[in-house]
CSV table of C-alpha atoms in Angstrom, one decimal:
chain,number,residue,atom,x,y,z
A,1,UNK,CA,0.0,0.0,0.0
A,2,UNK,CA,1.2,3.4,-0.8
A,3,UNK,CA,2.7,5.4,1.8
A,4,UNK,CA,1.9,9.4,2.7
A,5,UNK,CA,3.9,11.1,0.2
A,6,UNK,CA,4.6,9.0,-2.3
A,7,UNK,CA,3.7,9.8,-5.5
A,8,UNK,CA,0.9,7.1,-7.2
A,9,UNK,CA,-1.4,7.0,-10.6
A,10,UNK,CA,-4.7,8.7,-10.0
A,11,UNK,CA,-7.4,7.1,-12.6
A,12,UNK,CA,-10.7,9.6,-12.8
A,13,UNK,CA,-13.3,10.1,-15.0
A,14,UNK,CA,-13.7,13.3,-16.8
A,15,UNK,CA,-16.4,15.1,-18.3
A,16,UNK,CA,-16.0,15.7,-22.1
A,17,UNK,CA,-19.1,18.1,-23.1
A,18,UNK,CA,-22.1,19.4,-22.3
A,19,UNK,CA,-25.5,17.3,-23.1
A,20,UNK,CA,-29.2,18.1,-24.0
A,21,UNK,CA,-30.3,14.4,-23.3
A,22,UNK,CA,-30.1,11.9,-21.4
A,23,UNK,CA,-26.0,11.3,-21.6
A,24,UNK,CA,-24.0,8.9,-23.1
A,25,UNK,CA,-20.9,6.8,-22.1
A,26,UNK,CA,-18.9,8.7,-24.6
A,27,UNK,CA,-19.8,11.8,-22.7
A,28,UNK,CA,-17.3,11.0,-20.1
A,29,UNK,CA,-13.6,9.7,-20.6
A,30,UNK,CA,-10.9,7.6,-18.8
A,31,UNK,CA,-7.8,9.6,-18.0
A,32,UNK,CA,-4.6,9.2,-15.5
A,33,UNK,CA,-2.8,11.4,-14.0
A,34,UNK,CA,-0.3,11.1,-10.5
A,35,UNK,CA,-1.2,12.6,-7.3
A,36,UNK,CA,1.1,12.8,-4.8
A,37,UNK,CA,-0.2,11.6,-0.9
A,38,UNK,CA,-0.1,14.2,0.7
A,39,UNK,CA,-1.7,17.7,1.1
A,40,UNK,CA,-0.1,20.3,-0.8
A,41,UNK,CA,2.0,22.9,1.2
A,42,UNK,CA,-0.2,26.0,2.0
A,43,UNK,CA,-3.4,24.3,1.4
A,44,UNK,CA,-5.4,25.1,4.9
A,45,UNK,CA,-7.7,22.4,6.1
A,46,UNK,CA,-7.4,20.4,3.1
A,47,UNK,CA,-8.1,16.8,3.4
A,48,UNK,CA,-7.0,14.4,0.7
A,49,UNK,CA,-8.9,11.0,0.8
A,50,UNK,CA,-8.7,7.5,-1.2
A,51,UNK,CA,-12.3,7.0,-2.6
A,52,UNK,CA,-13.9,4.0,-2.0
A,53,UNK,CA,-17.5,4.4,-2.9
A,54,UNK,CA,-19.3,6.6,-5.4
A,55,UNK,CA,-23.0,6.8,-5.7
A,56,UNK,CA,-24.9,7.4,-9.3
A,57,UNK,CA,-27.2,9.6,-8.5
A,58,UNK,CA,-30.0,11.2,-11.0
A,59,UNK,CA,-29.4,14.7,-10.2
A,60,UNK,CA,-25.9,14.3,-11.8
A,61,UNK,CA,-27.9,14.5,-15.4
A,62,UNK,CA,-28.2,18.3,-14.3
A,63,UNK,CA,-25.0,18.8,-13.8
A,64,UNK,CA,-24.1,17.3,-17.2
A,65,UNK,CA,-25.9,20.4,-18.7
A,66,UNK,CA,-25.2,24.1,-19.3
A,67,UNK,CA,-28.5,25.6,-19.0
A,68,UNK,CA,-29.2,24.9,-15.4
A,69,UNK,CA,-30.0,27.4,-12.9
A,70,UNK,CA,-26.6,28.6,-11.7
A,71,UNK,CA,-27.6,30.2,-8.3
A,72,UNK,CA,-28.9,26.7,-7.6
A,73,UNK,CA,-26.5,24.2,-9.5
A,74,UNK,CA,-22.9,24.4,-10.8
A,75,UNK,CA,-22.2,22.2,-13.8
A,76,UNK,CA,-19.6,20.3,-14.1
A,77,UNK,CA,-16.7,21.5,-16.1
A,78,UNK,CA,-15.3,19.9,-19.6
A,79,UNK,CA,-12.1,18.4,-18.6
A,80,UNK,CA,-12.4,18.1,-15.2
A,81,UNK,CA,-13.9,15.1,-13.0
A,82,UNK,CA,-17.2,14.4,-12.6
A,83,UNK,CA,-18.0,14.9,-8.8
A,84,UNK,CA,-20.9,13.3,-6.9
A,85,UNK,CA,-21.4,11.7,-3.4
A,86,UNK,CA,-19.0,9.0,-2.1
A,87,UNK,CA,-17.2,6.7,1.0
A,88,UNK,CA,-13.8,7.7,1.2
A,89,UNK,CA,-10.8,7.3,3.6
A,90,UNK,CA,-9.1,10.0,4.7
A,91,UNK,CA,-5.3,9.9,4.1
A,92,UNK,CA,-3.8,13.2,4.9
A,93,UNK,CA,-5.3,16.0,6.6
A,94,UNK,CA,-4.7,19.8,7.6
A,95,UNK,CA,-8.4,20.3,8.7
A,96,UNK,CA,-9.1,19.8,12.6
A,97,UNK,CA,-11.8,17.7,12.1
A,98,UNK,CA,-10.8,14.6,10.1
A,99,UNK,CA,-7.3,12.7,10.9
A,100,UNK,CA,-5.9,10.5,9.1
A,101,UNK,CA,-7.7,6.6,9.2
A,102,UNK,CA,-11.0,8.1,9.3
A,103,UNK,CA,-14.1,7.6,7.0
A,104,UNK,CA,-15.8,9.8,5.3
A,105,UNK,CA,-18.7,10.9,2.9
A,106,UNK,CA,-19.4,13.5,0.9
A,107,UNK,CA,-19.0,15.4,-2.1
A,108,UNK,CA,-15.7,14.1,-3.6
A,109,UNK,CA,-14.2,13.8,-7.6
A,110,UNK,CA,-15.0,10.8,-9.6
A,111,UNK,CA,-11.1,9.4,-9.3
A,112,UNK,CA,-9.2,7.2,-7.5
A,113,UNK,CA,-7.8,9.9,-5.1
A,114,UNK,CA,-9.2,13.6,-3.7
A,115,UNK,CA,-8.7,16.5,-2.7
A,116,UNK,CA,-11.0,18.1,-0.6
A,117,UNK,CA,-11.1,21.9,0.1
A,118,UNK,CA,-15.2,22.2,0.2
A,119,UNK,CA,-17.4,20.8,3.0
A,120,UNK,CA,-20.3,20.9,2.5
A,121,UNK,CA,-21.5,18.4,3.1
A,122,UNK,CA,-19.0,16.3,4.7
A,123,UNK,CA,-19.4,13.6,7.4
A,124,UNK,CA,-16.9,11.5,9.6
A,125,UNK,CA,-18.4,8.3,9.7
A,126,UNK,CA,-19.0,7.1,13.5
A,127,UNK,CA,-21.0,4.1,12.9
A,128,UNK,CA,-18.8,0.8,11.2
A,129,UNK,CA,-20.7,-1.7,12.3
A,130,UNK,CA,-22.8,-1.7,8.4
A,131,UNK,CA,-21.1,-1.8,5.4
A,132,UNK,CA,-19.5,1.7,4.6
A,133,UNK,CA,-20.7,1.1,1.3
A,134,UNK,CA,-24.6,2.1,2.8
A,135,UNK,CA,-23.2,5.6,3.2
A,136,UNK,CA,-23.8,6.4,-0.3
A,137,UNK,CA,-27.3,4.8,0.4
A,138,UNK,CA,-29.6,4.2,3.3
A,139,UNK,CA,-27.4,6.3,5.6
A,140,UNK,CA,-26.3,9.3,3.1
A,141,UNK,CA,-27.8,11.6,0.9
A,142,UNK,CA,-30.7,9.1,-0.5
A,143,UNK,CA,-31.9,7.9,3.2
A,144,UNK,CA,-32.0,11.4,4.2
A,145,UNK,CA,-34.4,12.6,0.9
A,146,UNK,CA,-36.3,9.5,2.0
A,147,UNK,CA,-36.4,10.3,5.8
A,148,UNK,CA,-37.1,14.2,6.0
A,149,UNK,CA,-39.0,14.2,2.5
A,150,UNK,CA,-41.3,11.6,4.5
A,151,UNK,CA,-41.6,12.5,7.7
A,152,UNK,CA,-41.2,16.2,7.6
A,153,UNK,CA,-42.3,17.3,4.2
A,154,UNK,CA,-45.5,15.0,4.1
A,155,UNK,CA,-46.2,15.1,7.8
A,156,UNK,CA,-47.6,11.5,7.8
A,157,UNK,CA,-50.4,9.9,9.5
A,158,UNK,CA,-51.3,6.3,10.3
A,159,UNK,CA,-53.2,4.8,8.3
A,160,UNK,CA,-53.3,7.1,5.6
A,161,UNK,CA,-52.3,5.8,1.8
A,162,UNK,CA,-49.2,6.4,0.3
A,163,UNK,CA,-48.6,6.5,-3.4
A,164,UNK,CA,-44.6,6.5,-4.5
A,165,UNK,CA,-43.2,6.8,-8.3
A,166,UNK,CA,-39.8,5.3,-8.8
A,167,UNK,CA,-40.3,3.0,-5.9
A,168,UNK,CA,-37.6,0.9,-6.5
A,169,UNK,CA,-34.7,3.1,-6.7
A,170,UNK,CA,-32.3,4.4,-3.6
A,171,UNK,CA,-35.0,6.8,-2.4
A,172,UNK,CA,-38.3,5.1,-3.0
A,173,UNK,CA,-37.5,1.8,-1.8
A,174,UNK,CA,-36.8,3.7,1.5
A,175,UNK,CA,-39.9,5.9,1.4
A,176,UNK,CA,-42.3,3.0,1.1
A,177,UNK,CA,-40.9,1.0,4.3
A,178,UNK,CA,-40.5,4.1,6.5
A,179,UNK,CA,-44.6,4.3,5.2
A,180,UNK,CA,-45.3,0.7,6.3
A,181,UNK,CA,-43.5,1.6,9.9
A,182,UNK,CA,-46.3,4.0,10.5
A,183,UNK,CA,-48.9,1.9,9.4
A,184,UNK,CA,-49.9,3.3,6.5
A,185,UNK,CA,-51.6,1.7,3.3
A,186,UNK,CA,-48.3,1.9,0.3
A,187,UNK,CA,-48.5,1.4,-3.4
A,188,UNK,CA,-45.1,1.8,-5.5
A,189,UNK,CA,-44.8,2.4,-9.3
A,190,UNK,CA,-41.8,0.9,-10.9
A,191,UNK,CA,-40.6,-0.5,-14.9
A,192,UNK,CA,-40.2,-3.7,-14.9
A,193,UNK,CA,-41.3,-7.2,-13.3
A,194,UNK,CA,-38.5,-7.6,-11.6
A,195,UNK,CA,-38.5,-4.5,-9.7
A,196,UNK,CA,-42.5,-4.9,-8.9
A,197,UNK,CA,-41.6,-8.1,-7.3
A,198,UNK,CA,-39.3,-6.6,-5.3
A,199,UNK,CA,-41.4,-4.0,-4.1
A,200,UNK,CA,-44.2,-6.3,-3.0
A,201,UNK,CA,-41.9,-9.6,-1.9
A,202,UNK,CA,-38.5,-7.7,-0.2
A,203,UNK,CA,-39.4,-3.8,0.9
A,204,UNK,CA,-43.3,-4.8,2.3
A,205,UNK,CA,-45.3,-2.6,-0.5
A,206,UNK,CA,-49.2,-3.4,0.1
A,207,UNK,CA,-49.5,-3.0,-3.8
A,208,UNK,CA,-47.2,-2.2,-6.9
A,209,UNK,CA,-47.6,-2.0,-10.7
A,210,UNK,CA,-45.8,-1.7,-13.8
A,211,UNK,CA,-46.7,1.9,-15.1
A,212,UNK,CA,-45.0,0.6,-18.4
A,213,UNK,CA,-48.0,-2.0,-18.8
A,214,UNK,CA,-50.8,0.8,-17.9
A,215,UNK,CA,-52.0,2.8,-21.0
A,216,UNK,CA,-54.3,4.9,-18.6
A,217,UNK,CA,-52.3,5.6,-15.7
A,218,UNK,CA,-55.1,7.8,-14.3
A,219,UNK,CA,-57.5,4.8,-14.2
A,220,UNK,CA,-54.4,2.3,-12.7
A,221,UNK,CA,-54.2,5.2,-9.7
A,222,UNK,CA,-58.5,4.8,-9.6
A,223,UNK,CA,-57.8,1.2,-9.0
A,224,UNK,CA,-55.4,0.8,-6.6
A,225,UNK,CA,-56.3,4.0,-4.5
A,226,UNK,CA,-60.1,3.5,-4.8
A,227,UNK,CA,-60.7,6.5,-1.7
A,228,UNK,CA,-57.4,8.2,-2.8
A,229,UNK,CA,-54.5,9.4,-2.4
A,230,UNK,CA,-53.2,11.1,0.8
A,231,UNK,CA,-49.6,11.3,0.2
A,232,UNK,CA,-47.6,11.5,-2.9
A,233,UNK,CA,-44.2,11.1,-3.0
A,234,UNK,CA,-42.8,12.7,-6.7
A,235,UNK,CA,-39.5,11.1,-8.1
A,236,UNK,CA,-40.5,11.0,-12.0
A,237,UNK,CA,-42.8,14.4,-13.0
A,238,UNK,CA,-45.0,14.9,-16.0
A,239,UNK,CA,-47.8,12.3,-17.3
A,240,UNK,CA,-47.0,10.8,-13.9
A,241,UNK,CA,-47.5,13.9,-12.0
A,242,UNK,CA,-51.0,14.9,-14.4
A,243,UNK,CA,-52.5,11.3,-13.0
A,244,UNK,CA,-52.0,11.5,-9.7
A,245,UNK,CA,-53.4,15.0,-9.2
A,246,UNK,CA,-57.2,14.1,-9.6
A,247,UNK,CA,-56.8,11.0,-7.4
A,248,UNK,CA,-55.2,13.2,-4.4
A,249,UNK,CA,-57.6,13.0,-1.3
A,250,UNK,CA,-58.8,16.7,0.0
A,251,UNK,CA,-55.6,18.3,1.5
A,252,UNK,CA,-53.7,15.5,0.7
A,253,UNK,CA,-49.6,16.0,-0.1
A,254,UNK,CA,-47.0,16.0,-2.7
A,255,UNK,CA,-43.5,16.2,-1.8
A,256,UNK,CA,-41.6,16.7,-4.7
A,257,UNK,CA,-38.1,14.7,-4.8
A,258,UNK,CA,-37.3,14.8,-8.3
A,259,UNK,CA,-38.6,14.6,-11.7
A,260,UNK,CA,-36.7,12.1,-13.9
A,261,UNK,CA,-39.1,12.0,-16.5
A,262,UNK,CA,-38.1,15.3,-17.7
A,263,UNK,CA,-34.2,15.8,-17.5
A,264,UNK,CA,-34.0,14.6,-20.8
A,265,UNK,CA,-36.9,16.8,-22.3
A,266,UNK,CA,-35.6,19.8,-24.1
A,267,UNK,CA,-39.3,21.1,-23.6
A,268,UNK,CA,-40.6,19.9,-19.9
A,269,UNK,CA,-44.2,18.3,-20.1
A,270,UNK,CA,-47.4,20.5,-19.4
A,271,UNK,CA,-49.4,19.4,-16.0
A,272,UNK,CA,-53.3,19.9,-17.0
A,273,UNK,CA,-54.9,18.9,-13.8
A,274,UNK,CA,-53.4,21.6,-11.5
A,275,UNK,CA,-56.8,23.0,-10.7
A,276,UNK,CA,-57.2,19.9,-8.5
A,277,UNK,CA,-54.6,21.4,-5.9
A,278,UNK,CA,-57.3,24.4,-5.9
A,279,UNK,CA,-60.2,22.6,-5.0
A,280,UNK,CA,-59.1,19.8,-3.2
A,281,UNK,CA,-56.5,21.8,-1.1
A,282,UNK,CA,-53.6,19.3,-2.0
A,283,UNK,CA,-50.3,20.8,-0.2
A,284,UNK,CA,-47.2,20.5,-2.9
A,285,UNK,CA,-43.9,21.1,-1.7
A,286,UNK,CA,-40.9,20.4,-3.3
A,287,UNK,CA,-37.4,20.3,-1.0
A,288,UNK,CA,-34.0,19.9,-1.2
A,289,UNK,CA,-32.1,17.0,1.0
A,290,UNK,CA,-29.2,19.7,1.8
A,291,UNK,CA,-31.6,21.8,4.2
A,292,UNK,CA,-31.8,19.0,6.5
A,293,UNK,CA,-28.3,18.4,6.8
A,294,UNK,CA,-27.5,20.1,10.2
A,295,UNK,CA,-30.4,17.3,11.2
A,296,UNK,CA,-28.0,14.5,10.5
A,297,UNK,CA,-27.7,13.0,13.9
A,298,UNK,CA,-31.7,12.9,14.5
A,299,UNK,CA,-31.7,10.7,10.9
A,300,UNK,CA,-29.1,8.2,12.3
A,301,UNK,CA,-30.6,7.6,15.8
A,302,UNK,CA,-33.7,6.4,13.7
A,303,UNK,CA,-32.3,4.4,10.7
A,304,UNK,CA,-29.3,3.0,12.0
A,305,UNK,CA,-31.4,0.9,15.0
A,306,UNK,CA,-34.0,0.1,11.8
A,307,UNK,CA,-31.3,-1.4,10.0
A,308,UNK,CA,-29.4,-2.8,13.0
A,309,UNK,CA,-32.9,-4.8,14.1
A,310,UNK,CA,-34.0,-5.5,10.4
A,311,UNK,CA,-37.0,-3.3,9.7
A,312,UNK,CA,-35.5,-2.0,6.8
A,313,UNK,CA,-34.3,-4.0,3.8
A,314,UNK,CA,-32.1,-2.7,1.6
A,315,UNK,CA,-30.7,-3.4,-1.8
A,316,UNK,CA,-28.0,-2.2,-3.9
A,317,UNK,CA,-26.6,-2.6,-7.3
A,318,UNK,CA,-23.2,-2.8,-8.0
A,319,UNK,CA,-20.8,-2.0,-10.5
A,320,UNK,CA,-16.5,-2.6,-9.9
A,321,UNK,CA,-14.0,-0.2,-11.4
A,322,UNK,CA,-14.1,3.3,-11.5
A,323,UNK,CA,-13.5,2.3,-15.4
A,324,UNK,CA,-17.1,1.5,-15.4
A,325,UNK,CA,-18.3,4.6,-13.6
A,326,UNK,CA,-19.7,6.1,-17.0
A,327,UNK,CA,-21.5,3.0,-17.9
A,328,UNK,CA,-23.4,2.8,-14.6
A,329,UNK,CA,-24.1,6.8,-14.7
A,330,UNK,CA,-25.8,6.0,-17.9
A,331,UNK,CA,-27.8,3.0,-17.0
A,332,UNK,CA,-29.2,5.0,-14.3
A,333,UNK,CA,-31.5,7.0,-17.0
A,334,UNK,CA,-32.7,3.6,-18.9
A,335,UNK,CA,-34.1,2.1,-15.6
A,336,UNK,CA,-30.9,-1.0,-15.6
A,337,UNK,CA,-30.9,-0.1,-12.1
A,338,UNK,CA,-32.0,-2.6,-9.4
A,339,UNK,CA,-31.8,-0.9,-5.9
A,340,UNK,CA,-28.8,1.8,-4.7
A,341,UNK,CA,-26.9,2.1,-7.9
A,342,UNK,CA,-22.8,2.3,-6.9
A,343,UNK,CA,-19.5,2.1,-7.7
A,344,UNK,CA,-16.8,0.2,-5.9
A,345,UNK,CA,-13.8,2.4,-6.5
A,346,UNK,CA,-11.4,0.6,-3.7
A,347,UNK,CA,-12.5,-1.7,-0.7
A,348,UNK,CA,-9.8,0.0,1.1
């Protein structure tokens, strides 16, 4: 293993250009370059870590494109390395908080080896007794959207019936079960067999369907939610979104995670049916995970025992080598997917 200050090859993946659709493995390259292990002289509270873990995630596609909302977003740059959440281990450090040894996640470069100088967010990871790999996951960024999107944004009662788009992926999967803890009635939407198996058999869904094999997806709501809808949880956005509106239950909710539907679209899809949230006083609200960070510690004491006494079940999908980064980022957007999708850059 290589020692602090020795000088190593550092593999990443790099971002070639700009897209207007869903992107392509040829929108990212293979480059290396060497790094040397250690943090560079006059570099205040830098931290340079060895990567371990990065997490696909579908707000990436945003990133991948130049017309994005710039006091929001900051795209990523042509030539430079893709960045996203990972598990990392922390091999030099000038900042007070992280020594050398520890874990972390965060924000970190698509490469074997980075350097940190931003922190937000960044975690020290306390808990080893799960598999670090889950920080990407159940106990990182997608857990969290799933946890305060849930609890906070929807303000859930028991009992009441839960309707969740994208069910199977890293947030969905999670929404649906924290739903069943309260006693609540859940019904996932999801593309293929496989993962409408999984909803129903693994994760404890009361019902699931295949919006694929529904031509009306208005009448498919009808029939599963008969009374209604009281809480929607929104991961995929237009024809989706237009459905679910008249089947809402008076001052039902709609927290609104993501859209994925649409990040391809160079002209989003029209919703028709918004005079439903008039008269039926449905609540929308969409949020963003990175308000509820300083509310870390709250998230843990509740998931980590869930996992710890098996109330949760959790599935990922994984790919090995940072070499097959770009083809995992793009089979996020076709629905390949089965669960958390990750890449194992290093297992230490």
């Amino acid at each position: 293993m290589a020692g602090r200050g020795e000088t190593v090859s550092n593999k990443h993946v790099l971002f070639k250009n700009y897209v207007s659709s869903f992107p392509k493995e040829s929108d990212m390259y293979v480059a290396t370059t060497t790094t040397e292990l250690k943090v560079p002289d006059g570099c205040n509270n830098g931290v340079l870590v060895k990567n371990l873990y990065l997490s696909c995630d579908p707000y990436m596609i945003i990133l991948m494109k130049k017309s994005i909302d710039q006091r929001t977003f900051t795209s990523y740059t042509p030539g430079s390395p893709l960045r996203g959440y990972g598990v990392a281990k922390v091999l030099d450090s000038r900042h007070p908080g992280f020594k050398e040894g520890d874990f972390v996640w965060g924000t970190v470069g698509w490469e074997e080896y980075s350097l940190i100088t931003s922190f937000q967010p960044f975690f020290k990871i306390q808990d080893t007794d799960v598999p670090l790999s889950y920080y990407t996951g159940i106990l990182g960024m997608p857990g969290m959207t799933a946890y305060f999107g849930f609890y906070q944004v929807c303000s859930p009662k028991k009992g009441e019936h839960v309707y969740i788009s994208a069910a199977s992926g890293a947030v969905g999967q999670l929404v649906g079960q924290f739903a069943k803890l309260m006693g609540c009635y859940v019904v996932g939407s999801a593309g293929s067999k496989e993962k409408v198996d999984l909803l129903m058999n693994k994760f404890g869904f009361d019902e699931a369907f295949n919006y694929k094999e529904e031509p009306d997806l208005n009448a498919a709501l009808g029939r599963y939610f008969p009374e209604g809808i009281d809480i929607y949880f929104e991961n995929v956005g237009g024809k989706m979104l237009d459905a679910v509106l008249p089947n809402m239950r008076f001052r039902g909710r709609i927290a609104v995670c993501g859209m994925i539907s649409q990040y391809n679209l160079d002209k989003p899809e029209g919703v028709f049916n918004l005079m439903t949230v008039v008269y039926k006083r449905v609540r929308i609200e969409g949020f963003v995970v990175t308000d509820y960070y300083d509310q870390y510690p709250k998230f843990l004491d509740f998931v980590l025992p869930c996992i710890r006494e098996g109330k949760i079940k959790y599935m990922e999908d994984i790919s090995e080598g940072l070499e097959n980064g770009p083809a995992a980022l793009v089979g996020l957007f076709s629905g390949q997917n089965v669960g958390k999708k990750l890449v194992v850059v290093a297992r230490e």
